[in-house]
Coordinates of C-alpha atoms in Angstrom, one line a residue:
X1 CA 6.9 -34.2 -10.9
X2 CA 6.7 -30.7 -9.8
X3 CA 10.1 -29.0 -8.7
X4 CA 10.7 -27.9 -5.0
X5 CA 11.3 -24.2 -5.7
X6 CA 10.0 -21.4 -3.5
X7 CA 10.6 -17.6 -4.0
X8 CA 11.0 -15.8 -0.5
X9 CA 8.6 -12.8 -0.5
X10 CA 8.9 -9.6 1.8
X11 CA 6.6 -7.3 2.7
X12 CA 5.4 -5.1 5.4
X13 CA 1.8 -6.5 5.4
X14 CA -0.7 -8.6 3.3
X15 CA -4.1 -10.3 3.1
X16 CA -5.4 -6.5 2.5
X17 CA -6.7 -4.4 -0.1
X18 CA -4.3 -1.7 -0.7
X19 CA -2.3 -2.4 -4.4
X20 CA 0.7 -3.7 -3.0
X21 CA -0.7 -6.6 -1.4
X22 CA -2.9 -7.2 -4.5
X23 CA 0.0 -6.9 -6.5
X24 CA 1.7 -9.7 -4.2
X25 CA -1.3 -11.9 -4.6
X26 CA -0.9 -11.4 -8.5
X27 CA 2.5 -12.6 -8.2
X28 CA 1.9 -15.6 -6.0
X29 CA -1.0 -16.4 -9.2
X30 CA 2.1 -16.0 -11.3
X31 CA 4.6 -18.2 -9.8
X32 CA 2.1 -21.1 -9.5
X33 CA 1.4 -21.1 -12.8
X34 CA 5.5 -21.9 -13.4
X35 CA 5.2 -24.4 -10.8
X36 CA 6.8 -21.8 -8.1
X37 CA 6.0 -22.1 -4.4
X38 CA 5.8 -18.2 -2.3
X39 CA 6.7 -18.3 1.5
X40 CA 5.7 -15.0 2.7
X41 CA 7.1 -13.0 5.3
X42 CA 5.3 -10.1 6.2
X43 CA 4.7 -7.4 9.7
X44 CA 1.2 -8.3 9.7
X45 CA -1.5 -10.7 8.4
X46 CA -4.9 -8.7 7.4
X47 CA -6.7 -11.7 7.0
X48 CA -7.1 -15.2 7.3
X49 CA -6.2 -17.6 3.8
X50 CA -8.8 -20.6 3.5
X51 CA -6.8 -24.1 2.9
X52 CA -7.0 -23.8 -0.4
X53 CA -5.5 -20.4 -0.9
X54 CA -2.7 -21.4 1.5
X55 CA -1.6 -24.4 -0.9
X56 CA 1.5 -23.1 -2.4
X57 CA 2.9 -20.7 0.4
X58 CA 4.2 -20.4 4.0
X59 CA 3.6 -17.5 6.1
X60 CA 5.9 -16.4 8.7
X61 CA 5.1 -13.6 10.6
X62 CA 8.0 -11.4 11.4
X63 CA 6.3 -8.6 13.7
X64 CA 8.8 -6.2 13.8
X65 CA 8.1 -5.5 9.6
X66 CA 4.6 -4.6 11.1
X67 CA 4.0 -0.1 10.8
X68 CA 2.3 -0.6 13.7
X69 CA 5.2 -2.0 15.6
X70 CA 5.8 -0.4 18.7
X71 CA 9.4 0.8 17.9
X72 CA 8.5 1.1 13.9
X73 CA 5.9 3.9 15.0
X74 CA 8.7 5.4 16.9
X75 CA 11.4 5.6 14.0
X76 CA 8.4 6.6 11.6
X77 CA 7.4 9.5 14.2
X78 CA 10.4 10.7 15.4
X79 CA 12.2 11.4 11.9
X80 CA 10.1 14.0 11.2
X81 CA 10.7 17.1 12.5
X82 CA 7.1 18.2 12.3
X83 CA 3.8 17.2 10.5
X84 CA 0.6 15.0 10.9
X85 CA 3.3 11.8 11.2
X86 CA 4.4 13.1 14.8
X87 CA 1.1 13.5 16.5
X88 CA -0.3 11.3 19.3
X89 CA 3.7 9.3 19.5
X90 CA 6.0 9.6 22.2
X91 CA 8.9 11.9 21.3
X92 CA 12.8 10.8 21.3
X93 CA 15.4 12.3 20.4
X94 CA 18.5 11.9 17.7
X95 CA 20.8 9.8 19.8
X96 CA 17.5 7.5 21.3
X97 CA 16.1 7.3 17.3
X98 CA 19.4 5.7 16.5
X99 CA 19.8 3.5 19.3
X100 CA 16.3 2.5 18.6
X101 CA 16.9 2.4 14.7
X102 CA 20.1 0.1 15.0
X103 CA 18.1 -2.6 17.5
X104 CA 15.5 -2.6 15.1
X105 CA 17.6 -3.6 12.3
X106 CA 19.2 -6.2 13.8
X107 CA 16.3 -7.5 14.7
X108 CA 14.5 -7.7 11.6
X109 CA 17.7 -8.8 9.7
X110 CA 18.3 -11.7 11.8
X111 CA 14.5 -12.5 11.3
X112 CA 14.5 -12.5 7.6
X113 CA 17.8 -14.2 7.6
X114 CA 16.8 -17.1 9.5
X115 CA 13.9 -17.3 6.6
X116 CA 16.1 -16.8 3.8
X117 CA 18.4 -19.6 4.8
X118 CA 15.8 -21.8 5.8
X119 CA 14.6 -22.0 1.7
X120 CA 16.3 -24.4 -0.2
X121 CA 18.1 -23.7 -3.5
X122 CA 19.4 -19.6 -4.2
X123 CA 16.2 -18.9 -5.5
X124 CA 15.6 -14.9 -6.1
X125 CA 13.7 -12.4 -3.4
X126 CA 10.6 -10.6 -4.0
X127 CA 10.5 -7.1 -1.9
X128 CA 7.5 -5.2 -1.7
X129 CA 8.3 -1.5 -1.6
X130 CA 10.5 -1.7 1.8
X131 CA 13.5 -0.8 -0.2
X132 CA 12.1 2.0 -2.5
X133 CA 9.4 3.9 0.1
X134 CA 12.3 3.7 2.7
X135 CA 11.4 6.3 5.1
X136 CA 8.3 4.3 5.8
X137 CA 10.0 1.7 7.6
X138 CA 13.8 3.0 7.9
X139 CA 15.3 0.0 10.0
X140 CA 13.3 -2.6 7.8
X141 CA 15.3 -1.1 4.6
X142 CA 18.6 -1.1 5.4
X143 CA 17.9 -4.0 7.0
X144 CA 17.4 -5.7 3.8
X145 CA 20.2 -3.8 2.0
X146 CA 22.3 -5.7 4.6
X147 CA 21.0 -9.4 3.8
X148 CA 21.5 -8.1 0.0
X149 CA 25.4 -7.7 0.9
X150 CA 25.8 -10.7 2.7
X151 CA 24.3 -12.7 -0.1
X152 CA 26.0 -11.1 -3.2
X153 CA 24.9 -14.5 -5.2
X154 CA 21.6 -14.0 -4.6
X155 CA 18.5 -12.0 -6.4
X156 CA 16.7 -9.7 -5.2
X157 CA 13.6 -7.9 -7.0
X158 CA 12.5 -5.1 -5.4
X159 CA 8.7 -3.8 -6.8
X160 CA 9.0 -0.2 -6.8
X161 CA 5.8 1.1 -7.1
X162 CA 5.8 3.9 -4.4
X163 CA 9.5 5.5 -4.2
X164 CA 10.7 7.8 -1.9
X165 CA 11.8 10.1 -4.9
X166 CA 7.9 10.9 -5.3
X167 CA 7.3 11.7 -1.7
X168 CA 9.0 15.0 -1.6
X169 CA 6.4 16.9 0.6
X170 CA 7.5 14.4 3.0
X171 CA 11.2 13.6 2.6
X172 CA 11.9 17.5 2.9
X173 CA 10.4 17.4 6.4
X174 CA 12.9 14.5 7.7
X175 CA 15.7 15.2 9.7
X176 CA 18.9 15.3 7.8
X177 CA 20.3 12.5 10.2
X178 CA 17.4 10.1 9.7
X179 CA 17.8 10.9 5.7
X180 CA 21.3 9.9 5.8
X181 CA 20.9 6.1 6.8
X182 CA 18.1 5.6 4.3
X183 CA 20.0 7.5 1.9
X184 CA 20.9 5.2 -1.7
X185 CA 24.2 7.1 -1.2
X186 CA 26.7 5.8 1.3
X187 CA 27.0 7.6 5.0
X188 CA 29.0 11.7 4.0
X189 CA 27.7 11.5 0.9
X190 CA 24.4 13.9 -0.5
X191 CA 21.0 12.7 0.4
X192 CA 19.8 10.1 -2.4
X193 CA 16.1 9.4 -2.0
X194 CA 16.1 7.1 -5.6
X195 CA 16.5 3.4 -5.6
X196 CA 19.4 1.5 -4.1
X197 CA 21.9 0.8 -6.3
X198 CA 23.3 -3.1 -5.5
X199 CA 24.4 -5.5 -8.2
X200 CA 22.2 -8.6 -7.2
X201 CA 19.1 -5.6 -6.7
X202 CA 16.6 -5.3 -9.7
X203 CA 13.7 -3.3 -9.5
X204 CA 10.2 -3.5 -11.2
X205 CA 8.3 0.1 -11.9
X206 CA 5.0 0.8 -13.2
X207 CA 5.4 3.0 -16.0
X208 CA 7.9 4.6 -18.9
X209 CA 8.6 7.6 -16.5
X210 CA 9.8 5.7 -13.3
X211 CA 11.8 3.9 -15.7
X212 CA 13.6 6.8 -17.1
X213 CA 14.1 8.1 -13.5
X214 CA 15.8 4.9 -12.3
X215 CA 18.1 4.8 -15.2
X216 CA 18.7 8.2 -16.2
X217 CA 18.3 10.1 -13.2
X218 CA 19.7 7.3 -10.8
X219 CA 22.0 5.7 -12.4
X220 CA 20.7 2.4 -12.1
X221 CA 21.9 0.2 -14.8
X222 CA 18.7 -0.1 -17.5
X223 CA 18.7 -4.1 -17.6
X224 CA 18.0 -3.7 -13.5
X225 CA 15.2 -2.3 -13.9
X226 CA 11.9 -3.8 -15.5
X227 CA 8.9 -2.1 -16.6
X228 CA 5.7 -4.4 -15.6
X229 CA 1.9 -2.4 -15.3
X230 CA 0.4 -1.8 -12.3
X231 CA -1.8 -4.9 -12.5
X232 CA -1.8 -8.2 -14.2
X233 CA -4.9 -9.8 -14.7
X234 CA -7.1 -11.3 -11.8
X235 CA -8.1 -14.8 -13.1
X236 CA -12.4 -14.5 -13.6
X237 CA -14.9 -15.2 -15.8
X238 CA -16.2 -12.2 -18.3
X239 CA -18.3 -9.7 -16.5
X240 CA -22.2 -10.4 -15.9
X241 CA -23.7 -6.6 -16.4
X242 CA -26.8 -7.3 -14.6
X243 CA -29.9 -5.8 -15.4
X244 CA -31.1 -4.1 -12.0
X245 CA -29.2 -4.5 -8.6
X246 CA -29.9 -7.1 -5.9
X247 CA -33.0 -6.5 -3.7
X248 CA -32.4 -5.4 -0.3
X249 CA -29.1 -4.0 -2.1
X250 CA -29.8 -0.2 -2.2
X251 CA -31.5 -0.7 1.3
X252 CA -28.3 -2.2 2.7
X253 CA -26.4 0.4 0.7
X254 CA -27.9 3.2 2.5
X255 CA -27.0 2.0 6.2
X256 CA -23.6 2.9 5.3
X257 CA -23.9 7.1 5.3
X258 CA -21.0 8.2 7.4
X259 CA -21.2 11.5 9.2
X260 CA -19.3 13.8 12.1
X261 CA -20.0 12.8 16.1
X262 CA -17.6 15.5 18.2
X263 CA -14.3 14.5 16.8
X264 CA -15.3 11.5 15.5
X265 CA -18.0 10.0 12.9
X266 CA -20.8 7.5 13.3
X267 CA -23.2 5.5 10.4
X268 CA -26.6 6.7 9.7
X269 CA -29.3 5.4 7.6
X270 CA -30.5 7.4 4.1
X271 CA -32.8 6.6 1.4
X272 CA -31.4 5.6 -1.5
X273 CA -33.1 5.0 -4.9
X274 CA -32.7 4.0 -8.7
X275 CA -32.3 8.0 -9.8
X276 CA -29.3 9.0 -7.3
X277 CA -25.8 9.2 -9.1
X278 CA -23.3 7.2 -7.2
X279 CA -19.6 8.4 -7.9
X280 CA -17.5 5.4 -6.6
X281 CA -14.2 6.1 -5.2
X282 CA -13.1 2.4 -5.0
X283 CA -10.2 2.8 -2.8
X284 CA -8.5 3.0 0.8
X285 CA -10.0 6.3 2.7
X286 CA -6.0 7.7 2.5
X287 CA -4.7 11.5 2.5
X288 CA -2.9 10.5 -0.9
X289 CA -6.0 9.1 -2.5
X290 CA -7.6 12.7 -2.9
X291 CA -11.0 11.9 -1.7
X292 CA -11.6 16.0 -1.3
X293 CA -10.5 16.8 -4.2
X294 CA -12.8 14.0 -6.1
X295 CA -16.1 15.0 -3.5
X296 CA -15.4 18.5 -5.1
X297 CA -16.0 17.0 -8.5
X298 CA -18.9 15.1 -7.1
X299 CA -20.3 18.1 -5.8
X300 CA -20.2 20.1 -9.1
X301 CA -21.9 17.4 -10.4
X302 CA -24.3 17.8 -8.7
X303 CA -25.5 21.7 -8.8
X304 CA -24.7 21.5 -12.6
X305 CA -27.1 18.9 -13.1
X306 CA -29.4 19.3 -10.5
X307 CA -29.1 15.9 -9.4
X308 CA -28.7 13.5 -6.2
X309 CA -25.3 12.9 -5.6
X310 CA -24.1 10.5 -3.5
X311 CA -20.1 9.2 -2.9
X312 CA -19.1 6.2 -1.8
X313 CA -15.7 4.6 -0.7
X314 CA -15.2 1.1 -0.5
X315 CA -12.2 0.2 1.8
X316 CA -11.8 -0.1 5.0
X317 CA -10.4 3.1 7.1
X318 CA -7.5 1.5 8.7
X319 CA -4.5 3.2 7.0
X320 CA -5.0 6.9 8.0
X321 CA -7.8 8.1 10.4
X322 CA -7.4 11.3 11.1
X323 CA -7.7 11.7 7.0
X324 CA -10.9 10.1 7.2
X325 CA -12.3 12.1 10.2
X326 CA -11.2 15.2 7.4
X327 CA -13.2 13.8 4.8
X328 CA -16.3 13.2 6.5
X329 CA -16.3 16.5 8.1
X330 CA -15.5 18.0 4.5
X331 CA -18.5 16.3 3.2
X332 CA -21.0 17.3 5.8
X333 CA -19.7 20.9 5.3
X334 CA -20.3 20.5 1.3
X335 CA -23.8 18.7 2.2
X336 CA -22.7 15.7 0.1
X337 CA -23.7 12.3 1.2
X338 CA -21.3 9.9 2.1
X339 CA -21.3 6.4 2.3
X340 CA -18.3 4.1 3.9
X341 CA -19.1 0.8 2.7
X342 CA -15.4 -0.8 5.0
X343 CA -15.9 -3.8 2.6
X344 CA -12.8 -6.2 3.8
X345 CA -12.3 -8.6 1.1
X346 CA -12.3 -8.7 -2.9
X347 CA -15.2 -10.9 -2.5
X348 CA -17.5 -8.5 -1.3
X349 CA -16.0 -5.8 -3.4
X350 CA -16.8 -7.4 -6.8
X351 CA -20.5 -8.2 -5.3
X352 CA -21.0 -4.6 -4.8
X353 CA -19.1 -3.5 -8.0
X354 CA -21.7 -6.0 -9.5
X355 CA -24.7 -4.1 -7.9
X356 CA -23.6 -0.6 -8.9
X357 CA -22.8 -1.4 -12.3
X358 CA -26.8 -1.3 -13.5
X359 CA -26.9 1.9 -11.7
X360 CA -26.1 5.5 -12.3
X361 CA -22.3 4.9 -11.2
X362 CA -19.8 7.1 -11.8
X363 CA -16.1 5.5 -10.9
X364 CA -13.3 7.8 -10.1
X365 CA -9.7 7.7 -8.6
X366 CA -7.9 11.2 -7.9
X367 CA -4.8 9.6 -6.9
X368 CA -1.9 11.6 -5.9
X369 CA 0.6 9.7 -7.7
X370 CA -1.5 8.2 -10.3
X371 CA -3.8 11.1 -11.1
X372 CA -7.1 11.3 -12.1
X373 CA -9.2 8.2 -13.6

C-alpha cells in the first residue's frame, strides 16, 4: 500500500521554463519514484497540468509569492536606490517600504503556514531559491525564515542555485536598510548576503565552488549543505537524430524573425534554407543570459566564414522586456538575423531541438553565472 507522505514545496512560480521550475519538476519525478506525494505552493501558475501530470500533487496558489504582486513589485522597486529595477514603479519611501514589507510578510507567512499545517506527518520543506536570491522577493524570505523558527522540528531544504552572494552588481545598489532585514546576520550586525544559517535549514548547490562558499566562507556547517548538479535526468527515450528536418519546418521557422517597431519589436517573415548556420541560444531572452555577448560570437562567425548566420532563442520573453527590446535593437544594428521562437512548453521545445539537430546548428549558452557553453 503506498504511504501518505507529501513534501510541501515553495516557490515563487512554476509550470515554466526557466531552471528552477524544471528543477522542481525533476524533483516532483524524484519523489514519486519513492512513493512521495508534492503539494506545491507557488505566486503564480505558468501553465495548466493535464490530469495525469497533476496525479501526485496539490497546488495552492498563494498570490502574494507572485514577482508580479502588486506590493512585491513595490519592495522589489523601491530597495534600489537606482537602476533598471526602479523604472516604470511607483516610488515610496524608507518608512512606507517597511510598512509595506512587514504587511507583506505576514501575509505570506500566515499563507504558507496554513499549508504547512494542513500536511500530515513532519515531513521536510522544499524551497526554491526564496531563501538564497532574497532581495528578489524580501518579505517572502524572511517570511520563511519565520515559519523555519516556529517549527524548529521540522526540515527545511532550501535549493540554492542563484544566491544573493553572486549578485553583487545588484546587492551594492540596495539601500543599506532594505539589506539589513534580508541580511543572514541578525538586525546591528554587518550585511550577510550568504545563506541563512538555521539548524533545521539545509541547502542544496550546484557545484564544488558554491559548496566551499557556504561552508568556508559562510560558516554553514558542511553536512547542511549538499552538492546535487544542475539537472537530473528528464525521463525519455534515446535521441532520434533525424535525417532532414520536418517539411513546412524551416518555412514555419522563418515567420519567427523579430525586429525594432519605435520602441518596440514586431515578427517578420525571412527565407530560410538547408546552408544557413543556426546558433541556438536555448534559453529565457534575460539580461543575465548574455544574449549580446553570444550574437557577437555569432556575428564573427559569420564574416570569418562568410556564411549565413542566423540566432535564435527559444523562450518566451516574459522575464525581462526591456532586455529583450535591447537585444533586438542590438541585432538589427549588427545586421544579424533574429528569430524568437516564444515556444511555451518542453513539448514543443524538444520538437524543434529535433528539427535543428539535422541542420547546421550551433548551441550556445553565455550565461552570466554559468558561463559559456
Amino acid at each position: 500500500m503506498r504511504p501518505d507522505v507529501t513534501c510541501p514545496c515553495i516557490i515563487m512560480r512554476h509550470g515554466g521554463l526557466d531552471g528552477v521550475a524544471l528543477q522542481k519538476e525533476e524533483y516532483f519525478g524524484l519523489l514519486q519514484k519513492l512513493d512521495i506525494d508534492m503539494h506545491v505552493v507557488s505566486g503564480r501558475q505558468e501553465r495548466a497540468y493535464t490530469e495525469e501530470e497533476s496525479r501526485g500533487r496539490a497546488f495552492t496558489i498563494v498570490e502574494r509569492l507572485d514577482f508580479h504582486h502588486p506590493a512585491s513589485k513595490l519592495l522589489f522597486a523601491n530597495q534600489f536606490r537606482e537602476g533598471p529595477e526602479t523604472e516604470g514603479v511607483a516610488r515610496i519611501d524608507k518608512g512606507e517600504w517597511l510598512k509595506l514589507f512587514a504587511e507583506h510578510r505576514r501575509a505570506i507567512y500566515e499563507a504558507i503556514d496554513e499549508v504547512l499545517r494542513s500536511i500530515p506527518r513532519n515531513t521536510p520543506v522544499l524551497v526554491y531559491n526564496l531563501v538564497s536570491l532574497r532581495h528578489a522577493h524580501p518579505a517572502a524570505a524572511v517570511a520563511l525564515r519565520d515559519l523555519m523558527r516556529k517549527y524548529p522540528k521540522r526540515g527545511f531544504l532550501s535549493h540554492s542555485a542563484d544566491p544573493d552572494a553572486e549578485r553583487p552588481e545588484k546587492i551594492e545598489r540596495i539601500h543599506d536598510w532594505a539589506l539589513e532585514v534580508i541580511s543572514a546576520n541578525e538586525p546591528g550586525e554587518p550585511y550577510n548576503g550568504g545563506p541563512y544559517r538555521e539548524p533545521n535549514l539545509s541547502h542544496i548547490v550546484l557545484n564544488p565552488t558554491q559548496r566551499a562558499n557556504f561552508v568556508l566562507k559562510y560558516d554553514v556547517p558542511s553536512e547542511q549543505v549538499f552538492e546535487i548538479p544542475d539537472f537530473l535526468e528528464f525521463p525519455g527515450k534515446e535521441p532520434e537524430i533525424r535525417d532532414a528536418p520536418t517539411p513546412g519546418f524551416l518555412e514555419a521557422l522563418g515567420t519567427k524573425a523579430v525586429v525594432p517597431d519605435g520602441d518596440g519589436h514586431r515578427y517578420e517573415t525571412v527565407a530560410l534554407d538547408e546552408d544557413v548556420v543556426f546558433f541556438l541560444s536555448p534559453v529565457r531572452p534575460v539580461y543575465r543570459k548574455r544574449l549580446i555577448e553570444a550574437m557577437l560570437v555569432a556575428h564573427a562567425y559569420a564574416r570569418s566564414r562568410d556564411e549565413r548566420v542566423v540566432f535564435v532563442v527559444t523562450h518566451p520573453n516574459i522575464d525581462d522586456p526591456t532586455y529583450f527590446e535591447e537585444s533586438v535593437r542590438f541585432a538589427a544594428d549588427l545586421g544579424l538575423t533574429y528569430l524568437h521562437l516564444d515556444e511555451p512548453t518542453i513539448e514543443r521545445l524538444d520538437e524543434v531541438y529535433a528539427n535543428l539537430a539535422p541542420l547546421r546548428t550551433i548551441g550556445m549558452v553565455a550565461s552570466k553565472a554559468g558561463g559559456w557553453e
